[in-house]
Coordinates of C-alpha atoms and ligand atoms in Angstrom, one line a residue:
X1 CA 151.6 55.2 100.1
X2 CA 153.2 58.5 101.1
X3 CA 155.0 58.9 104.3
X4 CA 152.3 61.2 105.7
X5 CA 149.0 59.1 104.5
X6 CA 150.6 56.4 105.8
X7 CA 151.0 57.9 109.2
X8 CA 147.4 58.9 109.3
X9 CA 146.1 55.8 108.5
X10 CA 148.4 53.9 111.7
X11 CA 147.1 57.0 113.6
X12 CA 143.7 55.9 113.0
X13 CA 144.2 52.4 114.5
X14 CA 146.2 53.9 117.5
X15 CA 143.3 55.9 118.5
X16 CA 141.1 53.1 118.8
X17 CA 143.3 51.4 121.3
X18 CA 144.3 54.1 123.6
X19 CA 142.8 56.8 125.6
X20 CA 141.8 60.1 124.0
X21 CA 143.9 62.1 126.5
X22 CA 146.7 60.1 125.6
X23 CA 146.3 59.9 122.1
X24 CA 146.5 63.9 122.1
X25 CA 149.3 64.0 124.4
X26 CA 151.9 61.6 122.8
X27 CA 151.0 61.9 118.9
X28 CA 150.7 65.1 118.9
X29 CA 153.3 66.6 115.9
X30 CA 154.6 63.8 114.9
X31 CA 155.0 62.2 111.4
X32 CA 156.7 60.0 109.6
X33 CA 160.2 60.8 108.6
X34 CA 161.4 58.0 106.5
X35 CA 160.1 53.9 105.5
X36 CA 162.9 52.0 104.1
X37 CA 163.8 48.7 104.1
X38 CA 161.0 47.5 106.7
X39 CA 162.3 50.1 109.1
X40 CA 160.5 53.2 110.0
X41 CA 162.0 56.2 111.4
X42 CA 159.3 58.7 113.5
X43 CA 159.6 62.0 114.0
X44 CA 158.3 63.3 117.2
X45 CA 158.9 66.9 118.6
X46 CA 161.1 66.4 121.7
X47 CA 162.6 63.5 124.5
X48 CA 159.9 62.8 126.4
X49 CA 157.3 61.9 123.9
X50 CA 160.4 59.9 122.2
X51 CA 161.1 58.2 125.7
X52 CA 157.0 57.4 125.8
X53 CA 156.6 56.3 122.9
X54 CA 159.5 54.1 122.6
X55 CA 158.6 52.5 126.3
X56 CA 154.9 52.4 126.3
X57 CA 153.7 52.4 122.6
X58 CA 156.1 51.1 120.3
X59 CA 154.4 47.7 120.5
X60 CA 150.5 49.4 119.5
X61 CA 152.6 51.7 116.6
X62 CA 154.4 48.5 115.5
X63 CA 151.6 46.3 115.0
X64 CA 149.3 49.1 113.3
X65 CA 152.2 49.3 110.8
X66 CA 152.3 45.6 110.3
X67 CA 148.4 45.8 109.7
X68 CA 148.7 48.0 107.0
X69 CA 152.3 47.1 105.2
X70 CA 152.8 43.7 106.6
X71 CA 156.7 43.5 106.7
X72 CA 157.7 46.2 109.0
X73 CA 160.9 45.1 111.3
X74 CA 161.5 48.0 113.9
X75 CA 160.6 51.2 114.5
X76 CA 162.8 54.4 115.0
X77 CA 161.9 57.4 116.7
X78 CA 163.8 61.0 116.3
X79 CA 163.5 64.3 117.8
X80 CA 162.4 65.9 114.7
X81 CA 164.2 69.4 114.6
X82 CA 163.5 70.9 111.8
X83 CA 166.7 73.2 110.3
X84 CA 164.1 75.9 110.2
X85 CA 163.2 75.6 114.1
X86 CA 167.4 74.8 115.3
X87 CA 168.0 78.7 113.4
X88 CA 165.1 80.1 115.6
X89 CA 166.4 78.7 118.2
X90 CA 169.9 79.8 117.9
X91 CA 168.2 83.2 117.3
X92 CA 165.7 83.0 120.7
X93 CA 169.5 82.5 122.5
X94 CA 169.9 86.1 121.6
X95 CA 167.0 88.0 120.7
X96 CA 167.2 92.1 121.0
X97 CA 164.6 91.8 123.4
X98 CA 164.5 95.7 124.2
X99 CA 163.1 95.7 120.4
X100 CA 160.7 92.6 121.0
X101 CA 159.7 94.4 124.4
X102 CA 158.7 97.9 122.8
X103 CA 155.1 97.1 124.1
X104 CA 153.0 99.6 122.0
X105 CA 151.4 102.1 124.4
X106 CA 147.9 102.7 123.8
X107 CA 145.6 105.6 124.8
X108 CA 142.0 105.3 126.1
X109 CA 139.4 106.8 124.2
X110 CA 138.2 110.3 125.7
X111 CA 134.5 109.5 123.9
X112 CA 134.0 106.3 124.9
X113 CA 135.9 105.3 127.3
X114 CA 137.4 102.0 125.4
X115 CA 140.5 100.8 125.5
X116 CA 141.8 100.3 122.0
X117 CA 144.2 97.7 122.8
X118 CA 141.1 94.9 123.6
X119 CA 140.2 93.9 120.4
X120 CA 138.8 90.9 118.5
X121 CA 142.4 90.3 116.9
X122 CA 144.0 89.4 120.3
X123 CA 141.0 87.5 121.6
X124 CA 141.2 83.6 121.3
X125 CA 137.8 82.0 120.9
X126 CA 137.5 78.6 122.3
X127 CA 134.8 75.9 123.9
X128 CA 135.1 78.2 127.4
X129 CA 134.2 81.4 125.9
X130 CA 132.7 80.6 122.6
X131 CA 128.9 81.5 123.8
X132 CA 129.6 84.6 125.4
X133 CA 131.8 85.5 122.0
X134 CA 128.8 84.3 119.9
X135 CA 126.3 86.3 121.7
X136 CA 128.7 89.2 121.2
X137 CA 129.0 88.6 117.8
X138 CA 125.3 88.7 117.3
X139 CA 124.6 91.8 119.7
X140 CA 127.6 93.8 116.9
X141 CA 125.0 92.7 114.2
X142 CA 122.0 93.7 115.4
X143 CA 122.6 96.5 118.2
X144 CA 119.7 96.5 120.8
X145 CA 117.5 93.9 118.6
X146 CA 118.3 90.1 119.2
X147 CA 119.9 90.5 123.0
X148 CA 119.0 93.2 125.3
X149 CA 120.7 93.6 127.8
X150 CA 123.9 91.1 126.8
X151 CA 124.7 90.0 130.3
X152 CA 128.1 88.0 130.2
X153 CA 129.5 86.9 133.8
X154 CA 132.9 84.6 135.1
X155 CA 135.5 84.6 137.0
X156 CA 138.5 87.0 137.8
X157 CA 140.7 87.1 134.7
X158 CA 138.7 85.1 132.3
X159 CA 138.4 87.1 130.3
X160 CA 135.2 89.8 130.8
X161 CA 136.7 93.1 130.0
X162 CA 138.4 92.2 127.1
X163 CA 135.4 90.8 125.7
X164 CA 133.1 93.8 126.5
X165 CA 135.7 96.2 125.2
X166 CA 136.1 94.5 122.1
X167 CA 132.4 94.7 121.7
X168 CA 132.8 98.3 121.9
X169 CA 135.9 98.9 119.8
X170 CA 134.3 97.3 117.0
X171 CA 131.2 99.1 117.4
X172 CA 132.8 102.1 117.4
X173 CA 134.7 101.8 114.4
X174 CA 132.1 100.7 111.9
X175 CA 130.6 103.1 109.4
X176 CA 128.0 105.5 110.8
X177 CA 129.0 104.5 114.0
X178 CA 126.6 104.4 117.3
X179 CA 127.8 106.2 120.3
X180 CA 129.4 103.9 122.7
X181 CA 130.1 104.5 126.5
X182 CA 132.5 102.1 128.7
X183 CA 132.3 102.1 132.6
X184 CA 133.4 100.3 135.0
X185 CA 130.2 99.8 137.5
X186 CA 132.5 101.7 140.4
X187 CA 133.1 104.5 138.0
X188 CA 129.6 105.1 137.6
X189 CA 128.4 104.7 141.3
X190 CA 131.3 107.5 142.4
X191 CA 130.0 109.6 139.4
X192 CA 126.9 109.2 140.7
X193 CA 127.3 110.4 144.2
X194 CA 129.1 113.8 142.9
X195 CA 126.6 114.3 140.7
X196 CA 124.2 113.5 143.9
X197 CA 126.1 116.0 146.1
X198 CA 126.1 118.4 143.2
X199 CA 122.7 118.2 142.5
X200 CA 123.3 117.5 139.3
X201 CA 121.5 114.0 139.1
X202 CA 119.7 115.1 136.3
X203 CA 122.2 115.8 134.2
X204 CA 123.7 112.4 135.2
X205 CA 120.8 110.3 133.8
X206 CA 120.6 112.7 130.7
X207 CA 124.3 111.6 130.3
X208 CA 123.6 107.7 130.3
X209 CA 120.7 108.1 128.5
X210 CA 122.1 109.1 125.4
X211 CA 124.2 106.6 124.5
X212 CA 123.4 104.1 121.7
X213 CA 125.7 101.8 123.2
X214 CA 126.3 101.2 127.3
X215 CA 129.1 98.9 128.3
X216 CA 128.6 98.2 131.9
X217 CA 131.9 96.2 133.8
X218 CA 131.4 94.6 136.7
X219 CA 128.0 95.5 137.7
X220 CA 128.5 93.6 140.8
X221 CA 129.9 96.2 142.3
X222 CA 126.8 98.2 142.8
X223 CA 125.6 95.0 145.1
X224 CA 124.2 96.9 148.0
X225 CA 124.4 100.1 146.5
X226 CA 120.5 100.9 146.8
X227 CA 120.6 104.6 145.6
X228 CA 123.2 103.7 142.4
X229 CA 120.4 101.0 141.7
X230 CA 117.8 102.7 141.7
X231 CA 119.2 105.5 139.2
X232 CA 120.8 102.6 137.0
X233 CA 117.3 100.9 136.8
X234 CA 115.5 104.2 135.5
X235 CA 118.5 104.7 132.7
X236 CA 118.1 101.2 131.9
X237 CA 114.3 101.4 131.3
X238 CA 115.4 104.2 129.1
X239 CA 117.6 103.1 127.1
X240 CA 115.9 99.4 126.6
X241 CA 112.8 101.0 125.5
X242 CA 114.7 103.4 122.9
X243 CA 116.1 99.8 122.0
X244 CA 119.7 100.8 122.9
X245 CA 122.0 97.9 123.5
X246 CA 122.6 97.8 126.8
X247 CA 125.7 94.9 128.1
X248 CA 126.7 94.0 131.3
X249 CA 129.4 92.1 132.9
X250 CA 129.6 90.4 136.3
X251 CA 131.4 87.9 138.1
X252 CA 128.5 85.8 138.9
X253 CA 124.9 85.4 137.6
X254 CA 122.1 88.2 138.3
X255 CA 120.5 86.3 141.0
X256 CA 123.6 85.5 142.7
X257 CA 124.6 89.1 143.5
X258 CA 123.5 89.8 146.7
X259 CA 120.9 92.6 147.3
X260 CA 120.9 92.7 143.9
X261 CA 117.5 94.5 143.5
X262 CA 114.6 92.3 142.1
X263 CA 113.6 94.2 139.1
X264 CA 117.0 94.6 138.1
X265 CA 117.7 90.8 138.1
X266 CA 114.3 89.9 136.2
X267 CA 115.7 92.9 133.5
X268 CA 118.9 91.5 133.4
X269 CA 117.7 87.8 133.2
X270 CA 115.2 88.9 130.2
X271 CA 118.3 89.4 128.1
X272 CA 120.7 86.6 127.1
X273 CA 123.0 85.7 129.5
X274 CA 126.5 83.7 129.0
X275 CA 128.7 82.6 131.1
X276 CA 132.8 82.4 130.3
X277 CA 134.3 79.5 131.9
X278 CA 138.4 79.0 132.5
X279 CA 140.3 77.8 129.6
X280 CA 141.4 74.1 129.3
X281 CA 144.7 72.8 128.6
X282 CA 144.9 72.9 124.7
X283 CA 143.3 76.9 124.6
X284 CA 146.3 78.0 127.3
X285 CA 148.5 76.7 125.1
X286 CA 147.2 78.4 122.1
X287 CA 146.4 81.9 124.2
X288 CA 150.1 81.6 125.3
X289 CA 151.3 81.2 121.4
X290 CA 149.6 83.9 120.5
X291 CA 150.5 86.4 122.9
X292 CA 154.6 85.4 122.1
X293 CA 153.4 85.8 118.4
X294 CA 151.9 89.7 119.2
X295 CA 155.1 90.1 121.1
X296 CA 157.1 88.4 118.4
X297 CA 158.8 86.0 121.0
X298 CA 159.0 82.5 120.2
X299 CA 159.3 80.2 123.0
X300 CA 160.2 76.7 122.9
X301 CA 156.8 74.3 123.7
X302 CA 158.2 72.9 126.9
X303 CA 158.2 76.4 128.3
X304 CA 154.7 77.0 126.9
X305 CA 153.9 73.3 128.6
X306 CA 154.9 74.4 131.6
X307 CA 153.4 77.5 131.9
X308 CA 149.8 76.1 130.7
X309 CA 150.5 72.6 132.9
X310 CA 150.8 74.3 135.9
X311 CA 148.7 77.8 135.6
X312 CA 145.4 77.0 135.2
X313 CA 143.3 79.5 136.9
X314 CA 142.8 82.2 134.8
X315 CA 144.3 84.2 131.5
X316 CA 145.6 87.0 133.9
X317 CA 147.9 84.9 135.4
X318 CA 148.6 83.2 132.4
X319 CA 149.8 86.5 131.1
X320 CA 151.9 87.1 134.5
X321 CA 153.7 83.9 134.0
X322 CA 154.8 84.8 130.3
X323 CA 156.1 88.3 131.2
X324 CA 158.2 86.6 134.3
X325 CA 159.7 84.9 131.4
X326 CA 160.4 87.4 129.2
X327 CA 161.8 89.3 131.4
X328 CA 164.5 86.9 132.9
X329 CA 165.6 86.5 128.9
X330 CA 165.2 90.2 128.8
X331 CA 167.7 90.3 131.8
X332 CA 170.0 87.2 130.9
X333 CA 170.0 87.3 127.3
X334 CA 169.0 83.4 127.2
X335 CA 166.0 81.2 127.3
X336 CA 166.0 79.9 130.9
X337 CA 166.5 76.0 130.8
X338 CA 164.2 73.8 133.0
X339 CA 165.4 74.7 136.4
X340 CA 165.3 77.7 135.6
X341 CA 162.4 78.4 134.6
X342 CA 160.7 76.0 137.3
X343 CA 162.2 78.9 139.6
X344 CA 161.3 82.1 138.2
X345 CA 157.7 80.4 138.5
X346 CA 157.7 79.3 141.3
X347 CA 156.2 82.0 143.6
X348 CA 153.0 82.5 140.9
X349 CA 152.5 78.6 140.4
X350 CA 150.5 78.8 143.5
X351 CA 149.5 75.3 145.1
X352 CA 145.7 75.9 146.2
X353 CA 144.0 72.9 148.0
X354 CA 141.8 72.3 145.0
X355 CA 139.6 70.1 146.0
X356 CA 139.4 66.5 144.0
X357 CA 138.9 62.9 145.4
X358 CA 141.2 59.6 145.9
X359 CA 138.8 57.9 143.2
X360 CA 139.7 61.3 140.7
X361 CA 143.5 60.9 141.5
X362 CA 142.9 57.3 140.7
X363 CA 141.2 57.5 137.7
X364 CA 143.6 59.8 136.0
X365 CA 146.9 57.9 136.6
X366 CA 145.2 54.7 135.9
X367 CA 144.2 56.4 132.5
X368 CA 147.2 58.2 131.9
X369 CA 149.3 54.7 132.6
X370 CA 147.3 53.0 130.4
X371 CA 146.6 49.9 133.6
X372 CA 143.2 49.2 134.8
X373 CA 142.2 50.9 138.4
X374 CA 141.9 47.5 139.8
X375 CA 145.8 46.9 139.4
X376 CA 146.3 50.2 141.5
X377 CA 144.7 48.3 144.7
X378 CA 146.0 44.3 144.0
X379 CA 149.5 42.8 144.9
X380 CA 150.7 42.8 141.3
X381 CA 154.6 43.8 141.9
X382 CA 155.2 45.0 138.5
X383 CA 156.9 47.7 137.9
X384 CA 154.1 49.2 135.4
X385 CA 151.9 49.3 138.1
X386 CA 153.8 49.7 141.0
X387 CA 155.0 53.5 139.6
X388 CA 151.9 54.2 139.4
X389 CA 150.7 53.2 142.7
X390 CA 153.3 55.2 144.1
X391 CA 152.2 57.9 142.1
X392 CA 148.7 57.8 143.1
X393 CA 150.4 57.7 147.1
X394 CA 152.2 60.9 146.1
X395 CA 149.4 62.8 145.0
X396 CA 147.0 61.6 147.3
X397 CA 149.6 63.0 149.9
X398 CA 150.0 66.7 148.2
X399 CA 146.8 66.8 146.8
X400 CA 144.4 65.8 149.3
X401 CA 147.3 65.7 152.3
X402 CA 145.7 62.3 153.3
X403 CA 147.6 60.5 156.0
X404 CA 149.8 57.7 155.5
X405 CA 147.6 55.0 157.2
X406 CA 144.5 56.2 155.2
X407 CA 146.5 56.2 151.8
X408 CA 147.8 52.8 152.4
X409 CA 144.3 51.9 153.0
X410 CA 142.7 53.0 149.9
X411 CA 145.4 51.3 147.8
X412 CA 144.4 48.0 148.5
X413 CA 145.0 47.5 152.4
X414 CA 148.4 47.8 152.3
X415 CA 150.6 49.1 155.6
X416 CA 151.6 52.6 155.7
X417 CA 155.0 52.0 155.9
X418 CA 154.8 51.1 152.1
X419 CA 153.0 54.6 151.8
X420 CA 155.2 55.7 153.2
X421 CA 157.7 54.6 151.0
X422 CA 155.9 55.1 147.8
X423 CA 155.6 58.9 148.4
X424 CA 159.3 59.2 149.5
X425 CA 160.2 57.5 146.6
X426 CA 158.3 59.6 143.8
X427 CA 159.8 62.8 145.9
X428 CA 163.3 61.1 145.0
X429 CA 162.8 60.4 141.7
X430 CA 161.2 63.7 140.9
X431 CA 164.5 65.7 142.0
X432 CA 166.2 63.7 139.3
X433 CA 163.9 62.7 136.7
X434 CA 162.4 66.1 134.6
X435 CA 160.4 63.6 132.6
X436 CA 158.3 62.4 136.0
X437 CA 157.4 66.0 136.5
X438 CA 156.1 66.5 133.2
X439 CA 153.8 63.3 133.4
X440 CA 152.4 64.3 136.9
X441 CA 152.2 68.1 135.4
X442 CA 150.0 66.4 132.7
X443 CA 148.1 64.0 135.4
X444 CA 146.9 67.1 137.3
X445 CA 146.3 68.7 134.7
X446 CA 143.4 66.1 133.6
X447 CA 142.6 65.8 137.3
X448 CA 141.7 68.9 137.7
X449 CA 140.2 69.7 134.0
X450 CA 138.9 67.0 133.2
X451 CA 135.0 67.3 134.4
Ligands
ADP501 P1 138.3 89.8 133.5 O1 137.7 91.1 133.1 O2 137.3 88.6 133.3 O3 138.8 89.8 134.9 P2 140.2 90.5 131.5 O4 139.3 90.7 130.4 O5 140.8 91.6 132.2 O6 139.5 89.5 132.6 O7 141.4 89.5 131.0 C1 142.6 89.3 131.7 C2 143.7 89.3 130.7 O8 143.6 88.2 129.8 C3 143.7 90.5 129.8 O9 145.1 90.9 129.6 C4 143.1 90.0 128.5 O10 143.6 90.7 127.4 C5 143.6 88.6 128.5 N1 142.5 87.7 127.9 C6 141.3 87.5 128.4 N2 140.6 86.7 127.6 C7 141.4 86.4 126.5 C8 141.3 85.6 125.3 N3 140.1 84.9 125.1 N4 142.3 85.6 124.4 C9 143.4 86.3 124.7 N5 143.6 87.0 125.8 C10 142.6 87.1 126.7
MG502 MG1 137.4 92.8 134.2

């Protein structure tokens, strides 16, 4: 059997017997390097998935090889660096950054509006966005036909704008191409009230009316703009019955826009509306890798781990995070290390009191340690589940800031002199042990993604 089959096929029978979230996170990019002699040697893409591997599933790996080839002795793992990846390396150590950084400059559109840089080449479709992209997609096909208006709303940075523009971009550059106007909902409300002082309102709704294509950004802006509403609901009419595609963005549905007029919101809600929701773990990874690629940076994955493990909110700051890189190894000529890099971050990783539960916190590390809950609360002594209990103390104490007496509590009755403890000693080990930041940078990350 080849090396790689074989892998696949022990792969298989790992899955069944671990979690999904954990299957993903320690077998991800690894392979077999070599089977010789009943030894197999595994290559896995850096220490800490050797460390877990070789601590916590070496036994499940071993006896899925003896299912399928019988006489297999021990198992070896190595950090697989490929030649390939040590020469990039050597070259990220000094990359001619001022070349990598020449950011192309691009120049709005005097016709439309748009923004030539948004486009569909630098937009990563995944499960959070994929409706409002589809949508998108069908509105470019079929302009003013299948959705009319496309409303697409979420949060700050999610995403919106890009979208909209690349909409228009792509409309604008096909054959025969349909006029297409960009504004930003505040743009057109202060146009609006020159053009009201000028008396030439007129002239204003002539201008909006023509388009074949209007790209409205964050209509919410225009909540409890009465005047703005009204005109914008008489160029709407207009266009809709002309059968001009009308889209809109927001950062919240129609009816959730306060004094959001009615007739406006039964318009807006007779179109298709999609919402865009934040990115999980796996698509900030991949938005991360392709931005470096556009820029032609490559950065090591624990970097890109670290950003995506501990910025979660939104693509903006995503974004904000990589540039803070860059520029440090623009400045130093180096790829910052850990340390490092855990300080140039550390004023953007902001720690908001997100809001999850004891029984969340719970559930996650008991999943990610591979114990059952119950273990968590009972007097088992073992150290496989008495990390973890301190664990869940820790977090319970930064992410909920329970008190001592309540955490000791949950866990089983215990005193809270021993939560006490278990939090103090997590905060020790964490100075000294990178490896125990990553895991907890992975726990919250599934605590707080994983719905
Ligand atoms: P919003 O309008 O929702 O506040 P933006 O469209 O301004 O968000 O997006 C914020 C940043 O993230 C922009 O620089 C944008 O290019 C980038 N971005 C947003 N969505 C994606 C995506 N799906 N793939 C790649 N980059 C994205
Ligand atoms: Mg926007």
């Amino acid at each position: 059997m080849k090396n790689q089959d074989l892998w696949q096929s022990v792969l298989g029978e790992v899955e069944l017997s671990i979690s999904k979230a954990n299957f993903i996170t320690w077998f991800k990019n690894t392979n077999v390097i070599s089977n010789k002699a009943g030894k197999i040697i595994i290559g896995v893409p850096n220490g800490f998935t050797k460390e877990w591997l070789e601590n916590k599933y070496n036994k499940i790996i071993l006896n899925a090889f003896r299912n399928i080839l019988g006489n297999i002795k021990e198992i070896g793992y190595v950090i697989n660096y490929k030649e390939e990846e040590k020469k990039k390396e050597k070259r990220d150590n000094k990359i001619n950054l001022k070349q990598q950084l020449n950011l192309q400059e691009y120049k709005i559109n005097e016709k439309t509006n748009l923004n030539p840089k948004y486009d569909f080449n630098s937009f990563v479709v995944a499960s959070f966005n994929e409706l409002a992209f589809a949508a998108s997609q069908s509105v470019i096909k079929d302009l003013g036909k299948v959705y009319n208006p496309l409303f697409l709303y979420g949060g700050v940075g999610v995403g919106k704008t890009h979208l909209v523009q690349a909409v228009g971009n792509e409309i604008a550059k096909q054959k025969n191409a349909k006029s297409v106007l960009y504004t930003p909902s505040e743009r057109f409300a202060a146009e609006l009230i020159s053009s009201i002082q000028e008396g030439t309102v007129e002239r204003f709704k002539n201008k909006y009316s023509k388009y074949d294509v209007l790209i409205i950004d964050d209509i919410q802006f225009l909540a409890g703009k009465e005047k703005t509403q009204e005109i914008f609901f008489h160029i709407f009419n207009d266009l809709y019955q002309k059968n001009k595609q009308i889209i809109i963005s927001s950062d919240r549905p129609p009816r959730a826009i306060p004094t959001l007029e009615e007739r406006l919101c039964s318009r807006f809600e007779g179109g298709m509306i999609a919402d865009i929701n934040r990115p999980d773990f796996e698509t900030r990874i991949a938005i991360l890798k392709k931005k470096t690629l556009e820029l032609n940076i490559e950065l090591n994955d624990e970097i890109l781990i670290y950003i995506a493990s501990n910025i979660q909110k939104n693509i903006r700051e995503l974004e904000g995070a990589l540039n803070r890189v860059i520029v440090f190894i623009k400045l130093n000529n180096i790829i910052p290390s850990h340390p490092q890099l855990v300080k140039i971050l550390k004023n953007i990783i902001s720690n908001p009191q997100k809001r999850t539960t004891y029984k969340k916190i719970a559930d996650e590390v008991a999943n990610f340690y591979d114990i059952h809950i119950n273990e968590l609360i009972n007097k088992n002594r073992k150290r496989e589940v008495v990390k973890p209990r301190q664990i869940v103390m820790y977090l319970m104490r930064e992410e909920l800031k329970s008190s001592y007496p309540f955490i000791g509590s949950k866990l089983g009755g215990r005193d809270h002199t021993t939560a006490i403890y278990g939090c103090g000693k997590i905060e020790r080990e964490l100075e000294k042990d990178d490896n125990l930041e990553q895991e907890l940078n992975l726990i919250k990350e599934r605590i707080y993604n994983n719905n």
